mmCIF file of C-alpha atoms and ligand atoms in Angstrom:
data_model
loop_
_atom_site.group_PDB
_atom_site.id
_atom_site.type_symbol
_atom_site.label_atom_id
_atom_site.label_comp_id
_atom_site.label_asym_id
_atom_site.label_seq_id
_atom_site.Cartn_x
_atom_site.Cartn_y
_atom_site.Cartn_z
ATOM 1 C CA MET I 1 -2.145 59.316 -37.935
ATOM 2 C CA PHE I 2 -3.176 56.501 -40.470
ATOM 3 C CA LYS I 3 -5.139 53.592 -40.840
ATOM 4 C CA ILE I 4 -4.084 49.932 -42.287
ATOM 5 C CA LYS I 5 -6.761 47.359 -43.535
ATOM 6 C CA VAL I 6 -5.090 43.780 -44.561
ATOM 7 C CA PRO I 7 -7.900 40.969 -45.957
ATOM 8 C CA ALA I 8 -8.300 37.655 -44.727
ATOM 9 C CA THR I 9 -6.681 34.596 -46.414
ATOM 10 C CA THR I 10 -7.703 30.951 -47.499
ATOM 11 C CA ALA I 11 -4.292 29.212 -47.906
ATOM 12 C CA ASN I 12 -3.610 26.267 -49.702
ATOM 13 C CA MET I 13 -6.985 25.385 -51.458
ATOM 14 C CA GLY I 14 -6.943 21.920 -51.269
ATOM 15 C CA SER I 15 -4.194 20.751 -53.360
ATOM 16 C CA GLY I 16 -1.871 23.822 -53.008
ATOM 17 C CA TYR I 17 -0.138 23.723 -50.109
ATOM 18 C CA ASP I 18 2.009 26.141 -48.970
ATOM 19 C CA THR I 19 1.613 27.757 -53.148
ATOM 20 C CA LEU I 20 -1.589 28.687 -53.385
ATOM 21 C CA GLY I 21 -3.862 31.644 -51.778
ATOM 22 C CA MET I 22 -6.563 33.862 -51.725
ATOM 23 C CA ALA I 23 -7.622 37.053 -50.150
ATOM 24 C CA LEU I 24 -11.272 37.754 -48.948
ATOM 25 C CA THR I 25 -13.460 40.104 -47.760
ATOM 26 C CA LEU I 26 -13.245 39.795 -44.011
ATOM 27 C CA TYR I 27 -10.934 42.395 -42.930
ATOM 28 C CA ASN I 28 -8.566 42.930 -39.672
ATOM 29 C CA GLU I 29 -7.793 47.520 -39.208
ATOM 30 C CA PHE I 30 -5.110 48.558 -37.490
ATOM 31 C CA GLU I 31 -4.566 52.269 -36.422
ATOM 32 C CA ILE I 32 -1.524 54.359 -35.491
ATOM 33 C CA GLU I 33 -1.285 57.100 -32.963
ATOM 34 C CA LYS I 34 1.782 59.201 -32.438
ATOM 35 C CA ILE I 35 2.244 59.272 -28.471
ATOM 36 C CA ASN I 36 4.938 61.186 -26.674
ATOM 37 C CA LYS I 37 7.840 58.315 -26.227
ATOM 38 C CA GLY I 38 7.589 54.195 -25.949
ATOM 39 C CA ILE I 39 5.378 51.970 -27.824
ATOM 40 C CA GLU I 40 1.699 51.476 -26.685
ATOM 41 C CA THR I 41 -0.767 48.752 -27.762
ATOM 42 C CA VAL I 42 -4.567 48.844 -27.677
ATOM 43 C CA GLY I 43 -7.247 46.093 -28.364
ATOM 44 C CA PHE I 44 -4.709 43.199 -28.578
ATOM 45 C CA GLY I 45 -6.308 41.673 -25.743
ATOM 46 C CA GLU I 46 -3.241 39.821 -23.422
ATOM 47 C CA ILE I 47 -1.268 39.398 -26.262
ATOM 48 C CA GLY I 48 2.148 41.621 -24.424
ATOM 49 C CA LEU I 49 4.427 43.905 -26.697
ATOM 50 C CA GLU I 50 7.653 41.479 -27.111
ATOM 51 C CA GLU I 51 4.819 38.963 -28.737
ATOM 52 C CA ASN I 52 2.262 40.947 -30.193
ATOM 53 C CA LEU I 53 2.966 39.993 -34.532
ATOM 54 C CA VAL I 54 2.025 43.924 -35.610
ATOM 55 C CA TYR I 55 5.054 45.015 -33.329
ATOM 56 C CA ILE I 56 7.703 42.316 -33.931
ATOM 57 C CA SER I 57 7.295 43.478 -37.961
ATOM 58 C CA MET I 58 6.973 46.729 -37.656
ATOM 59 C CA LYS I 59 10.581 46.467 -35.689
ATOM 60 C CA LYS I 60 11.794 43.872 -37.585
ATOM 61 C CA THR I 61 11.209 46.100 -40.852
ATOM 62 C CA LEU I 62 12.677 49.332 -39.217
ATOM 63 C CA GLU I 63 16.125 47.129 -38.168
ATOM 64 C CA LEU I 64 16.187 45.968 -41.518
ATOM 65 C CA TYR I 65 16.620 49.339 -43.132
ATOM 66 C CA GLY I 66 18.710 50.776 -39.956
ATOM 67 C CA LYS I 67 16.039 52.430 -37.806
ATOM 68 C CA LYS I 68 13.772 52.242 -34.980
ATOM 69 C CA ALA I 69 10.365 53.591 -33.635
ATOM 70 C CA ASP I 70 9.064 55.561 -30.929
ATOM 71 C CA GLY I 71 5.968 57.621 -29.733
ATOM 72 C CA LEU I 72 3.599 55.574 -31.346
ATOM 73 C CA ARG I 73 0.339 53.706 -30.169
ATOM 74 C CA ILE I 74 -0.906 50.526 -32.296
ATOM 75 C CA ILE I 75 -4.695 50.160 -32.092
ATOM 76 C CA ALA I 76 -6.159 47.103 -33.280
ATOM 77 C CA LYS I 77 -9.526 48.662 -34.476
ATOM 78 C CA LYS I 78 -11.408 46.385 -36.259
ATOM 79 C CA ILE I 79 -10.454 42.373 -36.184
ATOM 80 C CA GLU I 80 -13.210 40.848 -38.250
ATOM 81 C CA VAL I 81 -10.603 37.692 -38.798
ATOM 82 C CA PRO I 82 -10.699 34.789 -36.226
ATOM 83 C CA MET I 83 -7.174 33.688 -34.817
ATOM 84 C CA SER I 84 -5.967 30.375 -35.292
ATOM 85 C CA ARG I 85 -8.453 29.474 -37.518
ATOM 86 C CA GLY I 86 -7.173 29.144 -41.135
ATOM 87 C CA LEU I 87 -8.071 32.464 -41.843
ATOM 88 C CA GLY I 88 -4.534 34.189 -42.347
ATOM 89 C CA SER I 89 -5.033 36.292 -39.032
ATOM 90 C CA SER I 90 -1.224 36.012 -38.498
ATOM 91 C CA ALA I 91 -0.521 37.343 -42.194
ATOM 92 C CA THR I 92 -2.846 39.858 -41.477
ATOM 93 C CA CYS I 93 -0.821 41.610 -38.474
ATOM 94 C CA ILE I 94 2.502 40.592 -40.164
ATOM 95 C CA VAL I 95 1.574 42.667 -43.280
ATOM 96 C CA ALA I 96 -0.081 45.745 -40.925
ATOM 97 C CA GLY I 97 3.137 45.609 -39.255
ATOM 98 C CA ILE I 98 5.381 45.767 -42.442
ATOM 99 C CA MET I 99 3.313 48.592 -43.680
ATOM 100 C CA ILE I 100 3.409 50.631 -40.687
ATOM 101 C CA ALA I 101 7.392 50.711 -40.769
ATOM 102 C CA ASP I 102 7.015 51.295 -44.491
ATOM 103 C CA LYS I 103 4.719 54.890 -43.680
ATOM 104 C CA LEU I 104 7.364 55.708 -40.747
ATOM 105 C CA MET I 105 10.008 55.695 -43.702
ATOM 106 C CA ASP I 106 7.744 57.706 -46.094
ATOM 107 C CA ASN I 107 7.010 54.580 -48.315
ATOM 108 C CA ILE I 108 10.535 53.164 -49.293
ATOM 109 C CA CYS I 109 9.158 49.697 -49.430
ATOM 110 C CA SER I 110 8.100 48.227 -53.199
ATOM 111 C CA LYS I 111 4.887 45.424 -52.868
ATOM 112 C CA ASP I 112 7.852 42.891 -53.785
ATOM 113 C CA ASP I 113 10.083 44.323 -50.557
ATOM 114 C CA ILE I 114 6.908 44.111 -48.285
ATOM 115 C CA ILE I 115 5.694 40.405 -49.441
ATOM 116 C CA ARG I 116 9.608 38.941 -49.102
ATOM 117 C CA ILE I 117 10.255 40.413 -45.494
ATOM 118 C CA GLY I 118 6.399 38.775 -44.872
ATOM 119 C CA THR I 119 7.013 35.856 -46.002
ATOM 120 C CA GLU I 120 10.571 35.386 -44.260
ATOM 121 C CA ILE I 121 8.359 36.254 -40.755
ATOM 122 C CA GLU I 122 5.703 33.865 -41.970
ATOM 123 C CA GLY I 123 8.079 31.334 -42.802
ATOM 124 C CA HIS I 124 5.315 30.685 -46.163
ATOM 125 C CA PRO I 125 3.895 32.774 -48.685
ATOM 126 C CA ASP I 126 0.800 31.233 -49.545
ATOM 127 C CA ASN I 127 -1.442 33.718 -46.983
ATOM 128 C CA ILE I 128 1.344 37.000 -47.037
ATOM 129 C CA VAL I 129 1.050 37.269 -50.732
ATOM 130 C CA PRO I 130 -2.865 37.585 -51.394
ATOM 131 C CA ALA I 131 -2.874 39.692 -48.526
ATOM 132 C CA VAL I 132 -0.641 42.391 -49.888
ATOM 133 C CA ILE I 133 -2.125 42.241 -53.616
ATOM 134 C CA GLY I 134 -5.498 40.651 -53.385
ATOM 135 C CA GLY I 135 -7.396 38.006 -55.498
ATOM 136 C CA MET I 136 -5.898 34.651 -55.976
ATOM 137 C CA SER I 137 -2.401 33.826 -56.335
ATOM 138 C CA VAL I 138 0.512 31.175 -56.322
ATOM 139 C CA SER I 139 3.994 31.345 -54.817
ATOM 140 C CA ILE I 140 7.054 30.123 -54.475
ATOM 141 C CA TYR I 141 9.527 31.022 -52.042
ATOM 142 C CA GLU I 142 13.222 30.089 -52.534
ATOM 143 C CA ASN I 143 16.611 31.817 -51.012
ATOM 144 C CA ASN I 144 14.609 34.542 -49.859
ATOM 145 C CA LYS I 145 12.979 35.597 -52.875
ATOM 146 C CA VAL I 146 9.322 35.446 -53.844
ATOM 147 C CA ILE I 147 7.871 34.567 -56.659
ATOM 148 C CA TYR I 148 4.188 35.186 -57.292
ATOM 149 C CA SER I 149 1.437 35.185 -60.293
ATOM 150 C CA LYS I 150 -1.828 36.491 -59.943
ATOM 151 C CA VAL I 151 -4.779 33.461 -60.757
ATOM 152 C CA ASN I 152 -8.355 35.021 -62.700
ATOM 153 C CA VAL I 153 -10.575 33.901 -59.701
ATOM 154 C CA PRO I 154 -14.769 33.752 -61.898
ATOM 155 C CA LYS I 155 -17.222 36.410 -60.773
ATOM 156 C CA SER I 156 -19.638 33.881 -60.250
ATOM 157 C CA LEU I 157 -18.245 32.541 -57.068
ATOM 158 C CA ARG I 158 -18.518 33.078 -53.428
ATOM 159 C CA PHE I 159 -16.551 31.684 -50.537
ATOM 160 C CA ALA I 160 -18.718 30.430 -47.608
ATOM 161 C CA VAL I 161 -16.050 29.833 -45.072
ATOM 162 C CA LEU I 162 -17.462 27.544 -41.783
ATOM 163 C CA ILE I 163 -15.965 28.921 -38.754
ATOM 164 C CA PRO I 164 -15.836 26.537 -35.858
ATOM 165 C CA ASN I 165 -15.495 27.705 -32.059
ATOM 166 C CA PHE I 166 -12.204 25.830 -31.897
ATOM 167 C CA THR I 167 -8.802 26.514 -32.784
ATOM 168 C CA VAL I 168 -6.078 24.554 -34.714
ATOM 169 C CA SER I 169 -2.666 25.580 -34.421
ATOM 170 C CA THR I 170 -0.688 25.980 -37.602
ATOM 171 C CA HIS I 171 2.855 25.017 -35.940
ATOM 172 C CA GLU I 172 0.760 21.773 -34.739
ATOM 173 C CA ALA I 173 -1.213 21.244 -38.107
ATOM 174 C CA ARG I 174 2.591 21.254 -39.990
ATOM 175 C CA LYS I 175 3.532 18.723 -37.664
ATOM 176 C CA VAL I 176 1.117 16.318 -38.635
ATOM 177 C CA VAL I 177 1.936 16.383 -42.553
ATOM 178 C CA PRO I 178 4.967 14.016 -43.554
ATOM 179 C CA GLU I 179 8.253 14.745 -45.127
ATOM 180 C CA ASN I 180 8.104 11.975 -47.425
ATOM 181 C CA TYR I 181 5.745 10.818 -50.591
ATOM 182 C CA SER I 182 5.598 7.943 -53.164
ATOM 183 C CA LYS I 183 5.740 9.248 -56.812
ATOM 184 C CA LYS I 184 2.176 8.193 -57.370
ATOM 185 C CA ASP I 185 1.154 11.112 -54.726
ATOM 186 C CA CYS I 186 2.876 13.448 -56.001
ATOM 187 C CA ILE I 187 1.587 13.055 -59.567
ATOM 188 C CA PHE I 188 -1.891 13.064 -57.878
ATOM 189 C CA ASN I 189 -1.450 16.609 -56.494
ATOM 190 C CA LEU I 190 0.314 17.833 -59.361
ATOM 191 C CA SER I 191 -2.531 17.194 -61.533
ATOM 192 C CA ARG I 192 -5.009 18.646 -59.319
ATOM 193 C CA VAL I 193 -3.223 21.689 -58.446
ATOM 194 C CA ALA I 194 -2.212 22.646 -62.221
ATOM 195 C CA MET I 195 -5.643 21.975 -63.086
ATOM 196 C CA LEU I 196 -7.095 24.381 -59.874
ATOM 197 C CA VAL I 197 -5.161 26.888 -61.481
ATOM 198 C CA ALA I 198 -6.451 25.950 -64.788
ATOM 199 C CA SER I 199 -10.142 25.818 -63.528
ATOM 200 C CA MET I 200 -9.915 29.171 -62.312
ATOM 201 C CA ASN I 201 -8.246 31.061 -64.786
ATOM 202 C CA ASN I 202 -10.879 29.563 -67.531
ATOM 203 C CA GLY I 203 -13.988 29.378 -65.368
ATOM 204 C CA GLU I 204 -14.255 26.014 -65.478
ATOM 205 C CA ILE I 205 -15.984 25.564 -62.099
ATOM 206 C CA HIS I 206 -17.047 22.063 -63.135
ATOM 207 C CA HIS I 207 -13.529 21.177 -62.803
ATOM 208 C CA LEU I 208 -13.473 22.520 -59.280
ATOM 209 C CA ARG I 209 -14.280 19.206 -57.295
ATOM 210 C CA MET I 210 -11.389 17.516 -58.318
ATOM 211 C CA ALA I 211 -9.001 20.092 -58.865
ATOM 212 C CA THR I 212 -8.882 20.677 -55.433
ATOM 213 C CA GLU I 213 -8.306 17.085 -54.291
ATOM 214 C CA ASP I 214 -5.195 16.341 -52.003
ATOM 215 C CA LYS I 215 -2.862 13.806 -50.690
ATOM 216 C CA ILE I 216 -0.305 16.447 -48.993
ATOM 217 C CA HIS I 217 -1.719 17.706 -46.131
ATOM 218 C CA GLN I 218 -5.573 17.699 -45.862
ATOM 219 C CA PRO I 219 -5.790 13.846 -45.009
ATOM 220 C CA PHE I 220 -2.976 14.028 -42.027
ATOM 221 C CA ARG I 221 -5.359 17.187 -40.623
ATOM 222 C CA ALA I 222 -8.597 16.143 -41.218
ATOM 223 C CA ASN I 223 -8.278 14.070 -37.569
ATOM 224 C CA LEU I 224 -7.622 17.669 -36.117
ATOM 225 C CA ILE I 225 -11.448 18.849 -37.225
ATOM 226 C CA PRO I 226 -14.124 16.814 -36.439
ATOM 227 C CA ASN I 227 -17.378 16.160 -38.189
ATOM 228 C CA ILE I 228 -15.467 17.095 -41.428
ATOM 229 C CA ASP I 229 -16.405 14.214 -43.472
ATOM 230 C CA LYS I 230 -19.668 14.442 -42.360
ATOM 231 C CA ILE I 231 -19.699 18.595 -42.916
ATOM 232 C CA PHE I 232 -17.961 18.121 -46.654
ATOM 233 C CA ARG I 233 -20.995 15.784 -47.695
ATOM 234 C CA ALA I 234 -23.722 17.852 -46.065
ATOM 235 C CA SER I 235 -21.737 20.758 -48.417
ATOM 236 C CA LYS I 236 -21.604 18.791 -51.587
ATOM 237 C CA ASP I 237 -25.583 18.136 -50.975
ATOM 238 C CA LEU I 238 -26.412 21.502 -50.291
ATOM 239 C CA GLY I 239 -24.819 22.077 -54.080
ATOM 240 C CA SER I 240 -21.221 23.411 -53.311
ATOM 241 C CA LYS I 241 -18.661 23.371 -56.142
ATOM 242 C CA ALA I 242 -15.993 22.057 -53.973
ATOM 243 C CA GLU I 243 -14.721 21.786 -50.374
ATOM 244 C CA PHE I 244 -11.705 22.449 -49.119
ATOM 245 C CA ILE I 245 -9.408 22.873 -45.592
ATOM 246 C CA SER I 246 -8.619 26.810 -45.282
ATOM 247 C CA GLY I 247 -4.938 27.008 -44.454
ATOM 248 C CA SER I 248 -4.182 24.747 -41.404
ATOM 249 C CA GLY I 249 -7.787 24.527 -40.101
ATOM 250 C CA SER I 250 -10.049 24.709 -38.266
ATOM 251 C CA THR I 251 -12.356 27.051 -40.715
ATOM 252 C CA LEU I 252 -13.828 24.642 -43.427
ATOM 253 C CA MET I 253 -14.259 26.236 -47.112
ATOM 254 C CA ALA I 254 -17.079 25.357 -49.841
ATOM 255 C CA ILE I 255 -17.048 26.895 -52.981
ATOM 256 C CA ILE I 256 -20.755 27.852 -54.112
ATOM 257 C CA ASP I 257 -22.178 29.918 -56.888
ATOM 258 C CA LYS I 258 -23.747 33.151 -56.473
ATOM 259 C CA GLU I 259 -26.504 32.310 -57.103
ATOM 260 C CA ASN I 260 -26.940 29.106 -54.383
ATOM 261 C CA ILE I 261 -28.759 31.733 -51.947
ATOM 262 C CA HIS I 262 -30.176 29.165 -49.699
ATOM 263 C CA PHE I 263 -26.595 27.988 -48.909
ATOM 264 C CA GLU I 264 -25.973 29.739 -45.877
ATOM 265 C CA GLU I 265 -29.378 29.215 -44.189
ATOM 266 C CA LYS I 266 -29.286 25.392 -45.096
ATOM 267 C CA MET I 267 -25.532 25.009 -43.866
ATOM 268 C CA ASN I 268 -26.322 26.641 -40.399
ATOM 269 C CA LYS I 269 -29.459 24.264 -40.000
ATOM 270 C CA PHE I 270 -27.024 21.329 -40.789
ATOM 271 C CA LEU I 271 -24.314 22.580 -38.428
ATOM 272 C CA THR I 272 -26.606 22.454 -35.221
ATOM 273 C CA THR I 273 -27.308 19.025 -35.608
ATOM 274 C CA ILE I 274 -23.524 18.327 -34.696
ATOM 275 C CA GLU I 275 -21.158 19.152 -31.851
ATOM 276 C CA GLY I 276 -20.099 22.570 -31.463
ATOM 277 C CA THR I 277 -21.022 25.727 -32.374
ATOM 278 C CA TRP I 278 -19.896 26.789 -36.100
ATOM 279 C CA ASN I 279 -20.344 30.442 -37.848
ATOM 280 C CA VAL I 280 -21.377 30.672 -41.702
ATOM 281 C CA LYS I 281 -19.741 33.308 -43.467
ATOM 282 C CA ILE I 282 -20.472 34.248 -47.060
ATOM 283 C CA LEU I 283 -17.390 36.305 -48.314
ATOM 284 C CA GLU I 284 -16.397 37.396 -52.077
ATOM 285 C CA VAL I 285 -12.319 37.641 -53.325
ATOM 286 C CA ASP I 286 -10.656 40.431 -52.239
ATOM 287 C CA ARG I 287 -8.988 42.013 -55.324
ATOM 288 C CA CYS I 288 -7.233 45.022 -53.804
ATOM 289 C CA GLY I 289 -5.131 43.706 -50.670
ATOM 290 C CA ALA I 290 -3.644 45.330 -48.007
ATOM 291 C CA LEU I 291 -4.694 49.322 -48.260
ATOM 292 C CA TYR I 292 -3.821 52.630 -46.385
ATOM 293 C CA LEU I 293 -6.913 54.060 -44.910
HETATM 294 N N1 HSE C 1 0.295 26.760 -45.838
HETATM 295 C C1 HSE C 1 0.320 26.955 -44.500
HETATM 296 C C2 HSE C 1 0.018 25.766 -44.283
HETATM 297 C C3 HSE C 1 -1.030 27.740 -44.322
HETATM 298 O O1 HSE C 1 -1.341 24.766 -44.359
HETATM 299 O O2 HSE C 1 0.359 25.270 -42.840
HETATM 300 C C4 HSE C 1 -1.068 27.890 -42.660
HETATM 301 O O3 HSE C 1 -1.313 29.124 -42.406
#
C-alpha cells in the first residue's frame, strides 16, 4: 500500500536539554499492507501489538479524529536506528504511526498536527520535531503546543555516532536529572545553548566545543555510560570539534569536519582498547525529515 521513512535524531546536543534536536542520515522504514481483517505487525520482534509504539500512535491519532483502523499489516521493513541508544528510535515509531493514520484519513494532518500529536505521546519535542521536518531545530513545548524553528547546520560538519552494545532507558535517565539548579548553572547553560544556535547559524565551528558544554543533564547521566571521559578525550585528540551524549544515551556523539577522514578508523581502533563493543558511524544531517515512499 505505502511506505514511510523516518530519520534518527540526536536530542539535547549537549546544552539544549529537551530543546534542541537534529535529524541524521540513518533511517527506519515501515511498510503498510492491506489485509482482510484485524491489525497485524511483522518484524517487531517480541513487541506485542498493545505495546507497539507505531500501532499505539496510529490508534491514538485515528481516535483523535473519531476513526478506527482495520485490515492492516504494519511491517518494520528496514530498521537502522538502534533501540534505547539515544538516537530517537521511539520518535521514528511515533511519527510513523501518526503518518500511517494520516494517510488512512487522506492526509488531513499538517506537519504541525503531526508534531503536536507526536510530542504529546513522547512527552518532549526535541526528537519529534527534527524527525518530522529534518535538520536541526529549537522547540518549545507548552500548553500542548509546540513552537519550533530551524537552525542552519554548516555543510562541512559530519556527525560521528559511537553506539555501544549496552542500552540506557530514557525513563531511567530522566530520573537522574535534578529538579532544581543554581542561578550560576542556569546562566551557564543559557549562554551555551544560545551560543550553540548562533555558532551553527553563523558557521562558527570553533565555538562548538564551548557551546555544547552542559550542567543540566550530562554530568548526572555520565555515570550511566562507562568510560565516557576517556572516549571524549580520545575523540578530542582525534580532532573532533565537540562531543556530547546523544539524547539520553547510550550513544555518544562527536562533531567532526568532513575533512577528518581518518576519524572513523582511528576511533574504532581506540574503542577496541576499552570494555564493551562500540559501533562507529559517520552520518550527515538529514535535511528532509519523515517521508512517504
Ligand atoms: N531530551 C530527552 C532526554 C531526549 O534527554 O531525556 C531523550 O529522548
